Amino acid sequence: MQKFSAFSLFRQALGAHQGWKPQWRSVKPKAAYDIIIVGGGGHGLGAAYYLAKQHGLRNIAVVERGWLAGGNTARNTTIIRSNYLFDESSSYYEHSLKLWEGLSQELNYNVMFSQRGCLMIAHTVHDVQVFKRHVHANRLNGIDNEWLTPQEVKEFCPPLNISPNIRYPILGGALQRRAGTARHDAVAWGFARAASDMGVDIIENCEVTGITRAPSGEVTGVETTLGPIKARKIGVSAAGHSSVVLGMAGIRLPLQSNPLQALVSEPVKPAFPTIVMSNTIHAYISQSDKGEMVIGAGTDSYVSYTQRGGLHIPAHTLEAITELCPMFRRLRMMRSWGGITDNTPDRSPITAKTSVPGLYVNCGWGTGGFKATPGAANLFAWTIAKDEPHPINAPFTIERFRDGTLIDEAAAAAVAH
């Protein structure tokens, strides 16, 4: 693997940048592997990386039905935070946030992690009560979060309108200063590059069409569009299609897949210094490094595997955004897109073994999968390698829906973020 540094950039510039090698190896699948990861997004590639680096397992393949990171990894709005309410959730997301803080150095790849803060604004008395509860719960768990008055909100993010005469006036906000954004493509490419360097095979345009099992029940491999591939263990991290893949092994997941839309404006000069989220009006906004305003909303209400949604969803979101930030009313929207979210009944993920020996799943991230990328990948790798969960992801089993031990983060995940 070529190392990136100021010296290497200078040297390649002298050669008109013609000396760069491919970021990862392009290979054909072998007949058998020790482990197959289904899903070539950030979670799947990261799991392969951590399996190789931390657990010394190198005979691994990542199979992706399309191009690398072409699913939800490329279709999210890159918000990273850990200010969730319950101990189990905040521990999981804080684990991920700490990995984000050193990820560029670890991968020798700039993931463009920018800790600009995340401000969750309150519009009602109920919002104030809920967000203050979040602040206190986070502080008890050693996670930064603080309450701001409307005047402090305005000082931290000047474009916001704190007039009491708007439909949803701002009554305050909860600010996590360590939160931020990252470049989604760079995260996937960084993991792919590092995993490939350690011998992991990354196989694109290879759709899984079946999971094979032995008479005794354990998995023996997968059927793909490139032919059968044998494996002793299979990890599925396929986002909105996780239930489809697990169904091939006879497992029904408590998942519902919904479209989620986002859009960006034309690029402008730096004008918005942070991430602002509003659960009440179902909208959030941040500014990308290219200057675009990145805007998102809640999920469409219908169940679907399409990567598009109803026009009324972004229209409602833009109405709310322009009331909160009047200076954006003349901005032109440049493009929009959709992704497929996989939502559990309690809006918390599943990172666990399944009832089928040798089959593992990491799914149910809903609208919050990107922020958990390194943490989920790290803990999923642990679960696959040791055939048991790490203490952090131990509560996030499939069986919690049977036993009633839910982790109800609907309040924290009520808006796409």
Short mmCIF file of C-alpha atoms in Angstrom, two decimals:
data_model
loop_
_atom_site.label_atom_id
_atom_site.label_comp_id
_atom_site.label_asym_id
_atom_site.label_seq_id
_atom_site.Cartn_x
_atom_site.Cartn_y
_atom_site.Cartn_z
CA MET A 1 0.00 0.00 0.00
CA GLN A 2 1.36 3.40 -0.95
CA LYS A 3 1.67 5.66 2.06
CA PHE A 4 0.25 9.15 1.87
CA SER A 5 2.35 12.01 3.19
CA ALA A 6 3.34 15.53 2.21
CA PHE A 7 6.49 14.11 0.65
CA SER A 8 4.61 11.50 -1.43
CA LEU A 9 2.17 14.15 -2.69
CA PHE A 10 5.07 16.40 -3.70
CA ARG A 11 6.87 13.53 -5.43
CA GLN A 12 3.74 12.48 -7.37
CA ALA A 13 3.08 16.08 -8.36
CA LEU A 14 6.48 16.18 -10.04
CA GLY A 15 5.37 13.22 -12.14
CA ALA A 16 1.98 14.73 -13.06
CA HIS A 17 0.35 12.28 -10.60
CA GLN A 18 0.88 9.38 -13.00
CA GLY A 19 2.57 7.14 -10.43
CA TRP A 20 -0.34 6.43 -8.11
CA LYS A 21 -1.27 2.75 -7.81
CA PRO A 22 -4.85 1.42 -7.49
CA GLN A 23 -6.24 1.95 -4.00
CA TRP A 24 -7.17 -1.71 -3.57
CA ARG A 25 -6.64 -4.96 -5.45
CA SER A 26 -9.17 -6.08 -8.08
CA VAL A 27 -9.55 -9.85 -7.72
CA LYS A 28 -11.75 -12.74 -8.75
CA PRO A 29 -13.33 -14.75 -5.94
CA LYS A 30 -11.54 -17.84 -4.67
CA ALA A 31 -13.40 -21.09 -4.17
CA ALA A 32 -13.39 -20.75 -0.39
CA TYR A 33 -12.68 -18.31 2.42
CA ASP A 34 -12.70 -18.46 6.19
CA ILE A 35 -15.08 -15.50 6.38
CA ILE A 36 -17.32 -13.74 3.86
CA ILE A 37 -18.70 -10.28 4.56
CA VAL A 38 -21.84 -9.50 2.57
CA GLY A 39 -22.01 -5.77 1.89
CA GLY A 40 -19.23 -3.53 0.64
CA GLY A 41 -20.17 -0.37 2.51
CA GLY A 42 -18.39 1.26 5.40
CA HIS A 43 -19.60 -1.27 7.98
CA GLY A 44 -18.69 -4.31 5.90
CA LEU A 45 -15.31 -3.03 4.75
CA GLY A 46 -14.52 -1.85 8.27
CA ALA A 47 -15.40 -5.24 9.73
CA ALA A 48 -13.03 -6.93 7.28
CA TYR A 49 -10.30 -4.44 8.20
CA TYR A 50 -10.67 -5.03 11.94
CA LEU A 51 -10.87 -8.81 11.47
CA ALA A 52 -7.53 -8.66 9.68
CA LYS A 53 -5.81 -6.11 11.89
CA GLN A 54 -7.05 -6.95 15.37
CA HIS A 55 -7.84 -10.65 15.07
CA GLY A 56 -5.21 -11.81 12.57
CA LEU A 57 -7.74 -13.29 10.13
CA ARG A 58 -6.68 -12.70 6.54
CA ASN A 59 -8.59 -15.24 4.41
CA ILE A 60 -11.58 -12.93 4.07
CA ALA A 61 -13.74 -11.73 1.18
CA VAL A 62 -16.07 -8.73 1.03
CA VAL A 63 -18.74 -9.23 -1.64
CA GLU A 64 -20.72 -6.26 -2.95
CA ARG A 65 -23.52 -6.56 -5.48
CA GLY A 66 -22.73 -3.17 -7.05
CA TRP A 67 -19.78 -0.85 -6.78
CA LEU A 68 -17.92 -0.26 -3.55
CA ALA A 69 -19.83 1.93 -1.07
CA GLY A 70 -22.60 2.58 -3.59
CA GLY A 71 -25.41 1.96 -1.12
CA ASN A 72 -26.23 3.84 2.06
CA THR A 73 -22.59 4.75 2.64
CA ALA A 74 -22.81 7.02 -0.40
CA ARG A 75 -26.36 8.20 0.29
CA ASN A 76 -26.22 9.53 3.84
CA THR A 77 -25.54 13.04 5.09
CA THR A 78 -22.44 12.19 7.16
CA ILE A 79 -23.48 13.38 10.62
CA ILE A 80 -21.47 11.92 13.50
CA ARG A 81 -22.48 12.23 17.15
CA SER A 82 -22.86 10.14 20.32
CA ASN A 83 -25.43 12.07 22.38
CA TYR A 84 -27.96 9.25 22.64
CA LEU A 85 -30.13 8.82 25.71
CA PHE A 86 -29.78 5.30 27.04
CA ASP A 87 -26.57 3.90 28.47
CA GLU A 88 -26.37 1.09 25.91
CA SER A 89 -26.74 3.42 22.93
CA SER A 90 -24.48 6.19 24.16
CA SER A 91 -21.78 3.63 24.96
CA TYR A 92 -21.98 2.20 21.42
CA TYR A 93 -21.92 5.57 19.64
CA GLU A 94 -19.25 7.00 21.94
CA HIS A 95 -17.06 4.00 21.14
CA SER A 96 -17.51 4.88 17.49
CA LEU A 97 -16.88 8.60 17.97
CA LYS A 98 -13.57 7.87 19.71
CA LEU A 99 -12.53 5.71 16.77
CA TRP A 100 -13.53 8.50 14.36
CA GLU A 101 -11.19 10.89 16.16
CA GLY A 102 -8.13 8.85 15.21
CA LEU A 103 -9.35 7.12 12.05
CA SER A 104 -7.46 9.23 9.48
CA GLN A 105 -4.17 8.53 11.23
CA GLU A 106 -4.93 4.83 11.65
CA LEU A 107 -5.86 4.31 8.00
CA ASN A 108 -3.29 6.76 6.60
CA TYR A 109 -6.22 8.20 4.66
CA ASN A 110 -7.90 11.56 5.19
CA VAL A 111 -11.55 10.84 6.02
CA MET A 112 -12.09 14.60 6.44
CA PHE A 113 -13.50 14.30 9.95
CA SER A 114 -14.57 17.79 11.03
CA GLN A 115 -15.65 18.22 14.67
CA ARG A 116 -17.85 21.27 14.16
CA GLY A 117 -20.47 20.33 16.77
CA CYS A 118 -24.08 19.22 16.58
CA LEU A 119 -26.83 21.49 17.90
CA MET A 120 -30.23 19.89 18.56
CA ILE A 121 -32.71 22.73 18.88
CA ALA A 122 -35.85 22.72 21.05
CA HIS A 123 -39.13 24.31 19.96
CA THR A 124 -41.56 23.20 22.68
CA VAL A 125 -41.58 22.63 26.42
CA HIS A 126 -41.49 18.91 25.70
CA ASP A 127 -38.39 19.36 23.54
CA VAL A 128 -36.68 21.30 26.33
CA GLN A 129 -37.43 18.58 28.86
CA VAL A 130 -36.28 15.78 26.54
CA PHE A 131 -33.03 17.45 25.49
CA LYS A 132 -32.11 18.45 29.03
CA ARG A 133 -32.64 14.83 29.99
CA HIS A 134 -30.23 13.88 27.21
CA VAL A 135 -27.68 16.39 28.49
CA HIS A 136 -27.79 15.03 32.03
CA ALA A 137 -27.75 11.38 30.91
CA ASN A 138 -24.76 12.01 28.61
CA ARG A 139 -22.80 13.79 31.33
CA LEU A 140 -23.37 10.88 33.71
CA ASN A 141 -21.80 8.64 31.06
CA GLY A 142 -18.83 10.98 30.56
CA ILE A 143 -20.06 12.24 27.17
CA ASP A 144 -19.94 15.93 26.38
CA ASN A 145 -23.29 17.71 25.98
CA GLU A 146 -24.46 21.12 27.18
CA TRP A 147 -27.61 23.21 27.22
CA LEU A 148 -27.72 26.57 25.42
CA THR A 149 -30.22 29.39 25.83
CA PRO A 150 -31.75 30.91 22.67
CA GLN A 151 -29.22 33.75 22.82
CA GLU A 152 -26.35 31.27 23.16
CA VAL A 153 -27.80 29.29 20.24
CA LYS A 154 -27.75 32.44 18.11
CA GLU A 155 -24.19 33.23 19.15
CA PHE A 156 -23.00 29.72 18.27
CA CYS A 157 -24.90 29.60 14.96
CA PRO A 158 -25.68 33.14 13.73
CA PRO A 159 -27.87 32.19 10.71
CA LEU A 160 -30.57 30.79 13.00
CA ASN A 161 -33.72 32.84 13.53
CA ILE A 162 -34.57 33.04 17.25
CA SER A 163 -37.56 35.35 16.83
CA PRO A 164 -40.49 34.34 19.09
CA ASN A 165 -42.92 35.03 16.23
CA ILE A 166 -42.08 32.09 13.96
CA ARG A 167 -44.22 28.96 13.89
CA TYR A 168 -41.73 26.91 15.93
CA PRO A 169 -39.67 29.38 17.99
CA ILE A 170 -36.29 28.23 19.29
CA LEU A 171 -36.40 27.79 23.08
CA GLY A 172 -32.83 26.51 23.42
CA GLY A 173 -30.59 23.71 22.25
CA ALA A 174 -28.39 20.81 23.29
CA LEU A 175 -24.87 21.07 21.91
CA GLN A 176 -22.32 18.27 21.56
CA ARG A 177 -19.12 20.03 20.55
CA ARG A 178 -17.21 16.83 19.64
CA ALA A 179 -19.80 15.86 17.02
CA GLY A 180 -19.14 16.57 13.37
CA THR A 181 -19.10 15.28 9.81
CA ALA A 182 -16.80 13.20 7.60
CA ARG A 183 -16.44 12.40 3.92
CA HIS A 184 -18.49 9.23 3.31
CA ASP A 185 -16.57 8.00 0.26
CA ALA A 186 -13.22 8.52 1.95
CA VAL A 187 -14.24 6.36 4.91
CA ALA A 188 -15.13 3.42 2.66
CA TRP A 189 -12.07 3.89 0.47
CA GLY A 190 -9.79 4.13 3.48
CA PHE A 191 -11.09 0.89 4.96
CA ALA A 192 -10.99 -0.86 1.56
CA ARG A 193 -7.42 0.25 0.93
CA ALA A 194 -6.17 -0.85 4.35
CA ALA A 195 -8.07 -4.16 4.31
CA SER A 196 -6.86 -5.02 0.81
CA ASP A 197 -3.30 -4.33 1.89
CA MET A 198 -3.68 -7.02 4.57
CA GLY A 199 -4.92 -9.62 2.10
CA VAL A 200 -8.69 -9.13 2.17
CA ASP A 201 -10.32 -9.78 -1.22
CA ILE A 202 -12.82 -7.09 -2.25
CA ILE A 203 -15.18 -8.36 -4.93
CA GLU A 204 -17.51 -5.90 -6.62
CA ASN A 205 -20.49 -6.67 -8.88
CA CYS A 206 -21.01 -9.94 -7.02
CA GLU A 207 -24.57 -10.27 -5.78
CA VAL A 208 -25.43 -12.89 -3.17
CA THR A 209 -28.38 -14.98 -4.37
CA GLY A 210 -28.42 -17.67 -1.68
CA ILE A 211 -26.86 -18.93 1.54
CA THR A 212 -25.94 -22.62 1.66
CA ARG A 213 -26.16 -24.69 4.83
CA ALA A 214 -25.02 -28.12 5.93
CA PRO A 215 -27.52 -30.80 7.04
CA SER A 216 -26.60 -29.96 10.64
CA GLY A 217 -27.64 -26.32 10.12
CA GLU A 218 -24.43 -24.30 9.98
CA VAL A 219 -23.58 -22.14 7.00
CA THR A 220 -21.24 -23.50 4.35
CA GLY A 221 -21.07 -20.59 1.92
CA VAL A 222 -22.97 -18.34 -0.45
CA GLU A 223 -24.35 -18.57 -3.96
CA THR A 224 -23.49 -15.51 -6.03
CA THR A 225 -23.81 -14.20 -9.56
CA LEU A 226 -20.11 -15.11 -9.96
CA GLY A 227 -20.63 -18.65 -8.72
CA PRO A 228 -20.65 -20.43 -5.34
CA ILE A 229 -18.14 -19.45 -2.66
CA LYS A 230 -17.57 -21.57 0.43
CA ALA A 231 -17.04 -20.10 3.91
CA ARG A 232 -17.18 -21.21 7.52
CA LYS A 233 -18.56 -17.86 8.69
CA ILE A 234 -20.73 -15.23 7.00
CA GLY A 235 -21.28 -11.69 8.26
CA VAL A 236 -24.17 -9.75 6.72
CA SER A 237 -24.01 -5.96 6.74
CA ALA A 238 -26.36 -5.07 3.89
CA ALA A 239 -28.33 -2.13 5.35
CA GLY A 240 -31.84 -1.94 3.88
CA HIS A 241 -31.47 -5.36 2.21
CA SER A 242 -30.29 -7.19 5.34
CA SER A 243 -33.70 -8.81 5.81
CA VAL A 244 -33.62 -10.04 2.20
CA VAL A 245 -30.19 -11.65 2.64
CA LEU A 246 -31.02 -13.19 6.02
CA GLY A 247 -34.23 -14.55 4.55
CA MET A 248 -32.05 -16.75 2.33
CA ALA A 249 -31.03 -18.59 5.49
CA GLY A 250 -34.58 -18.81 6.82
CA ILE A 251 -34.25 -15.98 9.35
CA ARG A 252 -36.92 -13.30 9.71
CA LEU A 253 -35.58 -10.04 11.03
CA PRO A 254 -37.71 -7.43 12.84
CA LEU A 255 -36.87 -4.83 10.19
CA GLN A 256 -38.84 -2.38 8.11
CA SER A 257 -37.17 -0.72 5.13
CA ASN A 258 -38.20 2.86 4.30
CA PRO A 259 -36.90 5.40 1.77
CA LEU A 260 -34.96 8.35 3.16
CA GLN A 261 -34.36 11.51 1.14
CA ALA A 262 -31.75 14.25 1.24
CA LEU A 263 -30.75 17.14 -0.97
CA VAL A 264 -28.02 19.74 -1.39
CA SER A 265 -27.98 23.35 -2.46
CA GLU A 266 -25.69 25.14 -4.84
CA PRO A 267 -22.28 25.77 -3.23
CA VAL A 268 -21.78 29.04 -1.36
CA LYS A 269 -19.06 30.53 0.81
CA PRO A 270 -18.81 29.31 4.43
CA ALA A 271 -22.02 30.44 6.13
CA PHE A 272 -23.12 27.66 8.49
CA PRO A 273 -20.62 26.71 11.20
CA THR A 274 -22.23 23.61 12.71
CA ILE A 275 -24.85 20.87 12.31
CA VAL A 276 -28.36 21.88 13.34
CA MET A 277 -31.08 19.29 13.93
CA SER A 278 -34.75 19.73 14.76
CA ASN A 279 -36.87 16.71 15.67
CA THR A 280 -40.05 18.78 15.88
CA ILE A 281 -39.95 19.98 12.28
CA HIS A 282 -38.09 16.88 11.03
CA ALA A 283 -35.18 18.67 9.42
CA TYR A 284 -31.46 19.14 9.76
CA ILE A 285 -28.77 21.04 7.93
CA SER A 286 -25.00 21.34 7.69
CA GLN A 287 -22.56 22.77 5.16
CA SER A 288 -20.20 20.52 3.26
CA ASP A 289 -16.55 21.26 2.56
CA LYS A 290 -17.56 22.12 -1.02
CA GLY A 291 -19.96 24.78 0.27
CA GLU A 292 -23.23 22.96 -0.36
CA MET A 293 -25.97 23.05 2.25
CA VAL A 294 -26.71 19.42 3.04
CA ILE A 295 -30.35 19.05 4.05
CA GLY A 296 -32.32 16.02 5.17
CA ALA A 297 -35.65 15.07 6.70
CA GLY A 298 -37.56 12.16 8.18
CA THR A 299 -38.17 8.91 6.35
CA ASP A 300 -41.06 8.38 3.97
CA SER A 301 -43.87 6.59 5.77
CA TYR A 302 -44.28 3.74 3.29
CA VAL A 303 -42.23 0.55 3.14
CA SER A 304 -40.11 0.30 0.01
CA TYR A 305 -36.76 -0.74 -1.42
CA THR A 306 -36.68 2.14 -3.89
CA GLN A 307 -34.03 4.85 -3.60
CA ARG A 308 -36.49 7.68 -4.06
CA GLY A 309 -39.42 9.15 -2.16
CA GLY A 310 -42.37 11.53 -2.23
CA LEU A 311 -41.82 15.17 -3.22
CA HIS A 312 -43.84 16.45 -0.26
CA ILE A 313 -41.15 15.27 2.19
CA PRO A 314 -38.29 17.54 0.98
CA ALA A 315 -40.79 20.33 0.24
CA HIS A 316 -41.95 20.35 3.87
CA THR A 317 -38.35 20.20 5.06
CA LEU A 318 -37.32 23.21 2.95
CA GLU A 319 -40.25 25.23 4.28
CA ALA A 320 -39.01 24.59 7.81
CA ILE A 321 -35.35 25.23 6.96
CA THR A 322 -36.09 28.60 5.35
CA GLU A 323 -38.09 29.69 8.39
CA LEU A 324 -35.26 28.72 10.72
CA CYS A 325 -32.62 30.28 8.43
CA PRO A 326 -34.25 33.05 6.34
CA MET A 327 -30.97 33.81 4.57
CA PHE A 328 -31.25 30.49 2.70
CA ARG A 329 -34.54 31.32 0.96
CA ARG A 330 -32.80 32.36 -2.27
CA LEU A 331 -30.56 29.29 -2.43
CA ARG A 332 -31.19 26.96 -5.35
CA MET A 333 -31.38 23.24 -4.68
CA MET A 334 -28.94 21.40 -6.91
CA ARG A 335 -29.77 17.71 -6.55
CA SER A 336 -31.60 15.22 -4.34
CA TRP A 337 -31.33 11.50 -3.73
CA GLY A 338 -32.69 8.69 -1.60
CA GLY A 339 -31.47 5.72 0.39
CA ILE A 340 -33.03 2.70 2.08
CA THR A 341 -33.09 2.69 5.87
CA ASP A 342 -33.52 -0.53 7.86
CA ASN A 343 -35.52 0.28 10.98
CA THR A 344 -36.14 -1.89 14.03
CA PRO A 345 -39.18 -1.45 16.30
CA ASP A 346 -37.08 0.31 18.97
CA ARG A 347 -34.92 2.26 16.47
CA SER A 348 -31.74 0.62 17.82
CA PRO A 349 -29.41 -1.62 15.81
CA ILE A 350 -28.74 -5.35 15.82
CA THR A 351 -25.09 -6.46 15.96
CA ALA A 352 -25.18 -10.11 16.90
CA LYS A 353 -24.98 -13.81 16.22
CA THR A 354 -28.03 -15.38 14.67
CA SER A 355 -29.73 -18.69 15.41
CA VAL A 356 -27.90 -20.20 12.41
CA PRO A 357 -24.37 -21.30 13.39
CA GLY A 358 -21.72 -19.29 11.57
CA LEU A 359 -24.10 -16.53 10.47
CA TYR A 360 -23.84 -13.03 11.93
CA VAL A 361 -25.71 -9.80 11.23
CA ASN A 362 -25.12 -6.08 11.65
CA CYS A 363 -28.26 -4.18 10.70
CA GLY A 364 -31.16 -2.04 11.91
CA TRP A 365 -29.20 1.21 11.92
CA GLY A 366 -32.07 3.15 10.41
CA THR A 367 -30.96 6.72 9.87
CA GLY A 368 -27.89 6.51 12.12
CA GLY A 369 -25.58 4.03 10.45
CA PHE A 370 -22.88 6.36 9.16
CA LYS A 371 -22.00 7.81 12.54
CA ALA A 372 -21.48 4.29 13.88
CA THR A 373 -19.30 3.11 10.99
CA PRO A 374 -15.97 2.42 12.75
CA GLY A 375 -17.59 1.37 16.03
CA ALA A 376 -20.07 -1.01 14.44
CA ALA A 377 -17.36 -2.46 12.20
CA ASN A 378 -15.04 -2.94 15.15
CA LEU A 379 -17.64 -4.67 17.32
CA PHE A 380 -19.03 -6.74 14.44
CA ALA A 381 -15.51 -8.02 13.75
CA TRP A 382 -15.16 -8.97 17.43
CA THR A 383 -18.48 -10.84 17.36
CA ILE A 384 -17.54 -12.79 14.22
CA ALA A 385 -14.00 -13.60 15.33
CA LYS A 386 -14.88 -14.71 18.87
CA ASP A 387 -18.39 -16.05 18.19
CA GLU A 388 -19.67 -13.92 21.04
CA PRO A 389 -20.57 -10.23 21.42
CA HIS A 390 -18.33 -7.59 22.89
CA PRO A 391 -19.76 -6.14 26.14
CA ILE A 392 -20.69 -2.94 24.27
CA ASN A 393 -22.85 -4.65 21.65
CA ALA A 394 -24.09 -7.47 23.91
CA PRO A 395 -27.48 -5.74 24.50
CA PHE A 396 -28.10 -5.33 20.75
CA THR A 397 -29.30 -8.85 20.00
CA ILE A 398 -32.21 -10.12 17.93
CA GLU A 399 -33.56 -11.84 21.02
CA ARG A 400 -34.31 -8.54 22.78
CA PHE A 401 -37.48 -8.25 20.73
CA ARG A 402 -38.59 -11.64 22.02
CA ASP A 403 -37.60 -10.93 25.61
CA GLY A 404 -38.86 -7.34 25.77
CA THR A 405 -35.48 -5.81 26.65
CA LEU A 406 -35.84 -3.00 24.13
CA ILE A 407 -33.51 0.00 23.81
CA ASP A 408 -36.05 2.61 22.76
CA GLU A 409 -34.13 5.38 20.99
CA ALA A 410 -37.07 6.59 18.90
CA ALA A 411 -36.76 10.06 20.45
CA ALA A 412 -33.10 10.27 19.44
CA ALA A 413 -33.73 8.82 15.99
CA ALA A 414 -37.02 10.47 15.12
CA VAL A 415 -35.36 12.50 12.39
CA ALA A 416 -32.95 11.40 9.69
CA HIS A 417 -29.45 12.04 10.94
#
